[in-house]
Amino acid sequence: MVKKQNKLLPLTGNEAVANAMRQINPDVVAVFPITPQTAIAQAFAQFVADGDVDTELVRVESEHSAMSCVVGAAAAGARSMTATSSAGLALMWEILYVASSTRLPIVMPVVNRALSAPINIHCDHSDSMGARDAGWLQLYSEDGQEAYDNVILALKIAEDKDVLLPAMVCLDGFITSHSVEAVQLLDDRTVRRFIGAYKPAHPLLNVQKPVTVGPLDFFDYYFEHKRQQIEGMENVFKVYKKAANELSKLTNRKYPLFEEYKTKDAEYIIIALNSTCGTAKAVVDEMRKQKKKVGLLKIRLFRPFPKKEIAKAIEKANVVAVLDRSASFGSDGPVFLEVANAIHDMKKKPILAPYLYGLGGREIGMAHIRQVFEELPKVAREKKTPAVKYINLREK
Amino acid sequence: MKKLKGWKNIPIGGLILEAGNAKDYITGSWRTFRPVKLREKCTNCLICFIYCPDCSIKVKKDKMEGFDYNHCKGCGICANVCPFGAIEMRNENEYQ
């Protein structure tokens, strides 16, 4: 139940995420600063200092160490979290795979920021998109409220015995992380009841039942262990639906695999993720007033990717524009590739139009999105996927 | 080769649930040189026992009793640290 005392609070996206962590009250949190994530670590450190949580806060010397620390803590049997951005995520690379392969349900907010070089602190999705094959769940968040909800939801899914995989909760650097919006927090007890106690099956600290974690695994069993990981990801869909329904009852907000915004009768659909979806919704509202049949499909769960459901959701559209905020140099953007894969064996399918936008925080406004929608009837007439278009890029 | 289990029948994440199973892994087959004790020189000081990284020095009632050849990888540390030259490394070919 949403109680009366759950008032709206003015919080930045980072503060909303830090509050979700406070309510989760993890056993161990490793912190290392990197813009624009730093404010999460800072706010959480304040909760520790104020005695609001029982967490062991570990101040590590790098993100490689932060991820190593939470891997060790999680294997020991502790509920463990950290947070990062950009180059920090890149430095964690090796250990991201250790976390997922060792089946440790670590939840990590990732505040999306461009990768160097040239150095840039602003938003794009090249950090988390690069880590999409690391075996982590990925949830994307349009605003601070969704980021808060996603952290709690991700923890519930990650720790399920049929999943046991780590999860990233992504939110846009600065746009979401540093903007103050109205966020409604659940009360602490409700969150704690929802997530329950963490009961790892084989914690290292149980000296009565010693186990070996992370042994050598050659051509005899490695492949079998990878197959198990694939199964764990497949299991996410059913676990997600159950957890999402349960959380929905507490918040009165909905958590579909992806959000369909006025897409039911839409001839032209934009697919995007994170904060750009808020802008796109405003454009859809405007154009709907002018009787234009347009809609937005907002991806929430990117790993695992709900391809059957997304294919079905867009099958009646004429053209679907896929907006990628990260480049896959030498190929199409990661979101485009997923959508193209999702529809490839459908008999009747929409034409896809790839777009690249917003690298290094390049502005995307309502006018840009309106322009995308206005280009799509021409794509429909030409009946083939056009070359990638760059939004708000100077050609000369 | 023994029959290996399928992916549905092994613990997830590479976890090994039984303790002390390293003894089932016969690392002695990796050996190129084999340590051999020269009985007349050994004083049972047990420095070899302290240094052996694989717990492959057999000790009984404070006496050096030889080597666990199932697990000794033939690194030669024991021969190197022995103050009395009581351990000799010999080519495995001699024992084939």
XYZ file of C-alpha atoms in Angstrom:
492
model
C 0.000 0.000 0.000
C 1.125 3.521 -0.728
C 0.700 5.265 2.576
C -0.066 8.922 3.129
C 3.305 9.546 4.707
C 5.031 8.491 1.477
C 5.179 12.071 0.330
C 6.970 13.271 -2.740
C 10.514 14.328 -1.928
C 12.720 16.615 -4.013
C 15.657 14.308 -4.816
C 18.300 14.046 -7.487
C 18.486 10.717 -9.315
C 21.632 9.890 -7.370
C 19.950 10.698 -4.045
C 16.979 8.545 -5.006
C 19.326 5.635 -5.777
C 21.294 6.188 -2.538
C 18.015 6.082 -0.618
C 17.100 2.779 -2.224
C 20.497 1.491 -1.054
C 19.853 2.850 2.448
C 16.551 1.015 2.614
C 18.145 -2.192 1.304
C 20.748 -1.805 4.079
C 23.449 -3.942 2.373
C 26.050 -5.741 4.490
C 28.933 -4.404 2.401
C 29.247 -1.419 0.055
C 32.504 -0.628 -1.747
C 32.898 3.013 -2.757
C 35.155 4.745 -5.247
C 34.352 8.158 -6.672
C 33.796 8.858 -10.351
C 31.690 11.616 -11.889
C 28.696 11.533 -12.175
C 28.254 8.574 -9.809
C 30.167 10.137 -6.891
C 27.082 11.638 -5.297
C 25.666 8.136 -4.715
C 28.767 7.069 -2.787
C 28.789 10.398 -0.950
C 25.140 10.228 0.088
C 25.498 6.605 1.136
C 28.648 7.358 3.162
C 26.575 9.965 5.012
C 23.958 7.316 5.833
C 26.745 5.137 7.237
C 28.179 8.024 9.262
C 24.711 8.884 10.626
C 24.113 5.276 11.655
C 21.114 4.909 9.319
C 22.494 1.615 7.966
C 24.528 -1.292 9.347
C 26.733 -1.424 6.260
C 30.468 -2.048 6.260
C 31.642 0.749 3.958
C 34.902 -0.180 2.215
C 36.871 2.693 0.706
C 38.844 1.024 -2.051
C 41.636 2.320 -4.292
C 40.035 1.733 -7.711
C 36.907 0.362 -9.391
C 38.743 -2.885 -10.123
C 39.113 -3.166 -6.366
C 35.528 -2.051 -5.736
C 34.167 -4.897 -7.861
C 36.694 -7.355 -6.413
C 35.663 -6.294 -2.910
C 31.951 -6.873 -3.494
C 32.663 -10.181 -5.262
C 34.563 -11.380 -2.196
C 31.924 -10.054 0.166
C 29.073 -11.606 -1.824
C 30.874 -14.966 -1.952
C 31.319 -14.724 1.810
C 27.541 -14.413 2.082
C 27.051 -10.648 2.381
C 24.492 -8.600 0.491
C 26.892 -6.362 -1.418
C 26.614 -3.287 -3.615
C 28.715 -0.645 -5.332
C 28.089 2.013 -8.000
C 30.068 3.429 -10.896
C 30.205 5.277 -14.233
C 32.154 5.273 -17.492
C 35.865 4.549 -17.052
C 35.088 3.081 -13.634
C 32.922 0.426 -15.244
C 35.616 -0.139 -17.850
C 38.191 -0.730 -15.108
C 35.860 -3.280 -13.490
C 35.651 -5.270 -16.719
C 37.559 -8.368 -15.688
C 35.703 -8.685 -12.398
C 32.245 -8.042 -13.910
C 32.583 -11.459 -15.518
C 33.801 -13.029 -12.262
C 30.702 -11.677 -10.478
C 28.260 -13.065 -13.047
C 30.094 -16.353 -13.626
C 30.337 -16.984 -9.882
C 26.576 -16.275 -9.715
C 26.776 -13.466 -7.167
C 23.653 -11.258 -7.068
C 25.405 -7.899 -6.719
C 23.297 -4.861 -7.616
C 25.182 -1.907 -9.066
C 23.768 1.444 -10.170
C 25.578 2.618 -13.322
C 25.291 6.347 -13.963
C 25.767 6.439 -17.723
C 28.668 8.548 -18.951
C 30.760 8.633 -22.123
C 34.070 6.771 -22.297
C 37.361 8.527 -22.962
C 39.012 9.753 -25.193
C 38.713 12.692 -25.521
C 37.716 12.849 -21.893
C 34.057 13.694 -21.356
C 31.970 13.514 -18.196
C 28.526 13.721 -19.812
C 25.900 11.193 -20.699
C 25.933 8.508 -23.297
C 25.459 4.766 -23.047
C 28.793 3.463 -24.299
C 29.806 2.360 -20.787
C 26.910 0.041 -19.957
C 26.282 -0.997 -23.569
C 29.859 -2.187 -23.798
C 29.191 -4.391 -20.760
C 25.996 -5.887 -22.187
C 27.591 -9.307 -22.721
C 29.167 -9.486 -19.249
C 26.348 -11.670 -17.899
C 24.690 -8.935 -15.824
C 21.021 -7.991 -15.914
C 20.546 -4.453 -17.209
C 17.615 -2.252 -16.268
C 17.350 1.256 -17.724
C 15.622 4.162 -15.985
C 13.875 7.186 -17.460
C 14.019 9.315 -14.315
C 14.944 9.330 -10.617
C 11.723 7.596 -9.582
C 12.285 4.763 -12.022
C 15.937 4.446 -10.963
C 14.844 4.162 -7.318
C 12.208 1.542 -8.135
C 14.598 -0.352 -10.422
C 17.271 -0.725 -7.724
C 14.774 -2.394 -5.391
C 13.280 -4.499 -8.181
C 16.720 -5.536 -9.495
C 17.782 -6.771 -6.065
C 14.678 -8.933 -5.731
C 15.238 -10.502 -9.168
C 19.014 -10.901 -8.850
C 18.780 -12.776 -5.547
C 16.084 -15.195 -6.732
C 17.391 -18.768 -6.587
C 16.447 -19.340 -10.237
C 18.486 -16.292 -11.331
C 21.438 -15.573 -9.016
C 23.043 -13.079 -11.359
C 24.309 -9.529 -10.779
C 22.331 -6.547 -12.051
C 23.129 -3.060 -13.313
C 20.584 -0.288 -12.890
C 21.373 2.390 -15.453
C 20.414 6.063 -15.292
C 21.590 8.989 -17.386
C 24.569 10.922 -16.069
C 23.700 14.491 -15.005
C 20.368 14.504 -16.885
C 18.890 12.119 -14.320
C 21.645 11.777 -11.738
C 21.905 15.480 -10.915
C 18.412 16.776 -11.699
C 16.053 17.253 -8.794
C 12.675 15.679 -9.365
C 9.781 14.617 -7.169
C 10.463 11.080 -5.991
C 8.195 8.966 -3.828
C 10.023 6.615 -1.472
C 8.407 3.580 0.075
C 8.800 3.404 3.822
C 11.867 1.501 4.991
C 9.980 -1.425 6.490
C 8.003 -2.010 3.317
C 11.206 -2.185 1.274
C 12.824 -4.555 3.756
C 9.790 -6.807 3.777
C 9.725 -6.815 -0.029
C 13.380 -7.785 -0.455
C 13.460 -10.155 2.534
C 16.618 -11.460 4.202
C 19.501 -12.495 1.980
C 20.063 -16.230 2.366
C 22.940 -17.404 0.196
C 23.000 -21.170 -0.321
C 26.739 -21.696 0.117
C 28.405 -18.749 1.892
C 32.171 -18.984 2.327
C 31.815 -17.844 5.941
C 29.912 -20.993 6.861
C 32.932 -22.866 8.210
C 30.726 -25.842 9.110
C 30.199 -26.488 5.397
C 33.364 -25.395 3.587
C 33.087 -24.825 -0.175
C 35.488 -23.783 -2.939
C 34.550 -20.662 -4.929
C 36.108 -19.858 -8.291
C 38.249 -22.947 -8.965
C 40.031 -23.869 -12.191
C 37.559 -24.935 -14.882
C 38.971 -26.255 -18.151
C 37.518 -27.995 -21.197
C 35.777 -30.508 -18.927
C 33.212 -28.238 -17.204
C 33.605 -24.576 -18.286
C 31.064 -24.876 -21.116
C 28.517 -26.484 -18.772
C 28.889 -23.599 -16.345
C 28.296 -21.076 -19.160
C 25.166 -22.991 -20.180
C 23.899 -22.617 -16.610
C 24.444 -18.840 -16.835
C 22.412 -18.703 -20.051
C 19.629 -20.540 -18.235
C 19.804 -18.113 -15.304
C 19.269 -15.222 -17.740
C 16.344 -17.015 -19.396
C 14.763 -17.469 -15.973
C 14.801 -13.696 -15.430
C 11.622 -13.189 -17.469
C 9.344 -15.221 -15.190
C 11.034 -13.986 -12.012
C 10.827 -10.394 -13.297
C 7.078 -10.589 -13.863
C 6.424 -11.955 -10.377
C 8.683 -9.405 -8.649
C 7.332 -6.531 -10.762
C 3.724 -7.393 -9.876
C 4.620 -7.605 -6.216
C 6.398 -4.223 -6.250
C 3.569 -2.704 -8.271
C 1.137 -3.495 -5.470
C 3.326 -1.528 -3.055
C 3.933 1.527 -5.234
C 0.913 1.695 -7.569
C 3.401 2.103 -10.402
C 3.785 -0.371 -13.241
C 6.988 -2.203 -14.215
C 6.470 -3.825 -17.604
C 9.448 -5.353 -19.451
C 9.191 -2.260 -21.646
C 6.777 0.646 -21.694
C 4.402 1.052 -24.626
C 3.490 4.730 -24.853
C 0.639 5.295 -27.307
C 1.991 2.583 -29.602
C -1.168 0.466 -29.976
C -2.372 2.159 -33.183
C 0.916 3.939 -33.991
C 2.199 3.965 -37.563
C 5.532 5.380 -36.480
C 7.328 4.327 -33.311
C 10.544 5.481 -31.690
C 12.472 3.008 -29.545
C 14.809 4.507 -26.956
C 15.913 4.094 -23.381
C 16.597 6.233 -20.314
C 15.919 9.976 -20.062
C 15.358 10.588 -23.793
C 12.082 8.696 -23.363
C 10.708 11.541 -21.233
C 11.420 13.997 -24.048
C 9.983 11.605 -26.618
C 6.742 11.222 -24.648
C 6.248 15.002 -24.710
C 6.746 14.956 -28.500
C 4.316 12.051 -28.895
C 1.710 13.965 -26.872
C 2.145 17.052 -29.055
C 1.966 15.142 -32.326
C -1.025 13.099 -31.159
C -2.892 16.388 -30.732
C -2.190 16.974 -34.422
C -3.683 13.518 -35.168
C -0.312 11.988 -36.019
C -0.216 8.283 -35.152
C 3.085 8.153 -33.328
C 4.280 6.329 -30.242
C 7.261 5.467 -28.078
C 8.545 2.090 -26.940
C 10.746 2.584 -23.911
C 13.105 -0.289 -23.186
C 13.463 -1.025 -19.478
C 14.990 -4.492 -19.407
C 17.846 -4.685 -21.914
C 19.537 -7.795 -20.480
C 17.983 -10.213 -20.896
C 16.348 -8.693 -23.988
C 12.611 -9.480 -24.293
C 12.787 -9.964 -28.054
C 9.540 -11.868 -28.663
C 7.485 -9.367 -26.691
C 9.115 -6.354 -28.358
C 8.690 -7.843 -31.830
C 4.982 -8.307 -31.128
C 4.634 -4.791 -29.779
C 5.954 -3.175 -32.973
C 4.688 -5.573 -35.644
C 1.845 -3.337 -36.820
C 3.903 -0.169 -37.202
C 5.074 1.065 -40.602
C 8.456 2.350 -39.496
C 10.313 2.024 -36.201
C 13.160 4.444 -35.510
C 15.737 2.974 -33.119
C 17.718 5.579 -31.204
C 21.144 4.475 -30.003
C 23.173 6.566 -27.573
C 26.346 4.536 -28.142
C 28.232 3.636 -31.288
C 29.328 0.137 -32.172
C 32.208 1.127 -34.406
C 32.020 -0.916 -37.585
C 28.439 -2.070 -37.041
C 25.006 -0.739 -36.091
C 24.184 0.483 -32.600
C 23.473 -2.138 -29.917
C 19.776 -1.304 -29.486
C 19.249 -1.377 -33.260
C 20.925 -4.789 -33.517
C 18.684 -6.187 -30.788
C 15.517 -4.893 -32.420
C 16.608 -6.089 -35.879
C 17.288 -9.523 -34.413
C 13.932 -9.518 -32.637
C 11.922 -8.978 -35.848
C 14.073 -10.808 -38.386
C 11.871 -13.898 -38.773
C 8.493 -12.156 -38.618
C 6.373 -12.403 -41.773
C 5.031 -8.880 -41.583
C 7.493 -6.544 -39.999
C 8.096 -2.825 -39.735
C 10.943 -1.095 -41.527
C 13.664 -0.065 -39.102
C 15.474 3.266 -39.212
C 18.715 3.537 -37.240
C 19.668 6.767 -35.472
C 22.722 7.679 -33.433
C 22.441 10.558 -30.974
C 23.641 12.215 -27.825
C 27.263 11.020 -27.669
C 29.215 12.760 -24.922
C 26.069 14.497 -23.686
C 25.128 16.132 -27.015
C 21.744 17.746 -26.509
C 18.604 15.985 -27.684
C 15.491 18.114 -27.469
C 11.889 17.876 -28.525
C 12.634 19.449 -31.923
C 15.170 16.691 -32.692
C 12.723 13.928 -31.856
C 9.928 15.608 -33.783
C 12.284 15.733 -36.778
C 12.900 11.974 -36.483
C 9.139 11.313 -36.551
C 8.767 13.617 -39.557
C 11.440 11.709 -41.502
C 9.745 8.340 -41.078
C 6.933 8.631 -43.699
C 9.658 9.002 -46.348
C 11.291 5.785 -45.082
C 7.882 4.080 -45.372
C 7.553 5.184 -48.984
C 11.053 3.978 -49.878
C 10.369 0.632 -48.157
C 13.909 -0.052 -47.026
C 16.115 0.559 -44.012
C 18.040 3.792 -44.570
C 21.662 4.402 -43.616
C 22.175 5.490 -40.023
C 21.286 9.142 -39.378
C 23.059 11.314 -36.821
C 20.882 13.554 -34.685
C 22.224 17.047 -33.906
C 25.670 16.424 -35.436
C 27.434 19.138 -37.434
C 28.357 17.900 -40.909
C 30.235 21.053 -41.883
C 38.135 -40.996 -18.892
C 35.485 -40.953 -16.187
C 31.949 -39.924 -17.150
C 31.435 -36.184 -16.707
C 28.142 -34.696 -15.499
C 25.817 -32.490 -17.576
C 25.072 -28.837 -16.859
C 21.848 -29.606 -14.995
C 23.641 -31.844 -12.516
C 26.521 -29.726 -11.268
C 26.522 -26.863 -8.736
C 26.224 -23.428 -10.393
C 29.055 -20.936 -10.654
C 31.835 -23.531 -10.518
C 31.238 -24.084 -6.826
C 32.849 -27.173 -5.290
C 30.738 -28.380 -2.398
C 33.012 -31.088 -0.984
C 35.972 -30.027 1.114
C 39.450 -31.502 0.750
C 39.052 -32.906 -2.742
C 42.394 -31.560 -3.993
C 43.782 -34.972 -3.069
C 41.792 -36.463 -5.967
C 43.706 -34.311 -8.427
C 46.888 -36.245 -9.232
C 49.271 -33.383 -9.931
C 52.240 -35.762 -9.600
C 51.840 -36.509 -13.321
C 53.153 -33.016 -14.141
C 56.600 -33.877 -12.766
C 59.772 -33.832 -14.890
C 62.254 -34.244 -12.028
C 61.633 -36.377 -8.970
C 63.020 -35.623 -5.498
C 64.840 -38.577 -3.950
C 65.937 -38.737 -0.315
C 69.548 -39.686 0.462
C 68.973 -41.548 3.707
C 72.556 -41.247 4.988
C 72.609 -37.428 4.751
C 69.121 -36.617 6.118
C 69.052 -35.288 9.709
C 65.230 -35.007 9.889
C 65.457 -31.253 10.376
C 62.179 -31.050 8.399
C 63.045 -27.794 6.625
C 61.813 -29.536 3.438
C 58.440 -30.110 5.122
C 58.119 -26.416 5.971
C 59.015 -25.254 2.449
C 57.105 -27.778 0.313
C 54.276 -25.784 -1.376
C 52.233 -28.951 -2.029
C 52.379 -30.703 1.371
C 54.135 -33.572 -0.350
C 56.784 -34.324 2.293
C 55.623 -37.302 4.323
C 56.378 -37.044 8.049
C 55.781 -39.668 10.672
C 56.755 -39.249 14.326
C 59.026 -36.253 13.558
C 60.882 -38.232 10.895
C 61.070 -37.403 7.183
C 59.552 -40.467 5.546
C 59.841 -39.592 1.841
C 57.548 -37.982 -0.728
C 53.914 -38.076 -1.800
C 54.598 -38.733 -5.485
C 50.884 -38.469 -6.341
C 50.993 -34.756 -5.630
C 54.669 -33.656 -5.797
C 55.023 -31.552 -8.972
C 58.809 -31.780 -8.888
C 59.440 -28.075 -8.274
C 62.723 -28.862 -6.492
C 62.320 -26.379 -3.637
C 62.967 -29.145 -1.070
C 66.290 -30.070 -2.715
C 67.192 -26.398 -2.901
C 66.538 -25.587 0.757
C 67.968 -28.804 2.266
C 71.084 -27.683 4.261
C 72.613 -31.181 4.053
C 72.228 -31.989 0.383
C 70.028 -34.897 1.371
C 67.522 -34.495 -1.503
C 68.486 -35.141 -5.102
C 66.393 -34.283 -8.151
C 66.459 -37.132 -10.668
C 65.010 -37.252 -14.171
C 61.620 -38.989 -14.288
C 62.833 -40.939 -17.338
C 64.836 -43.113 -14.983
C 61.593 -44.300 -13.394
C 59.425 -44.901 -16.466
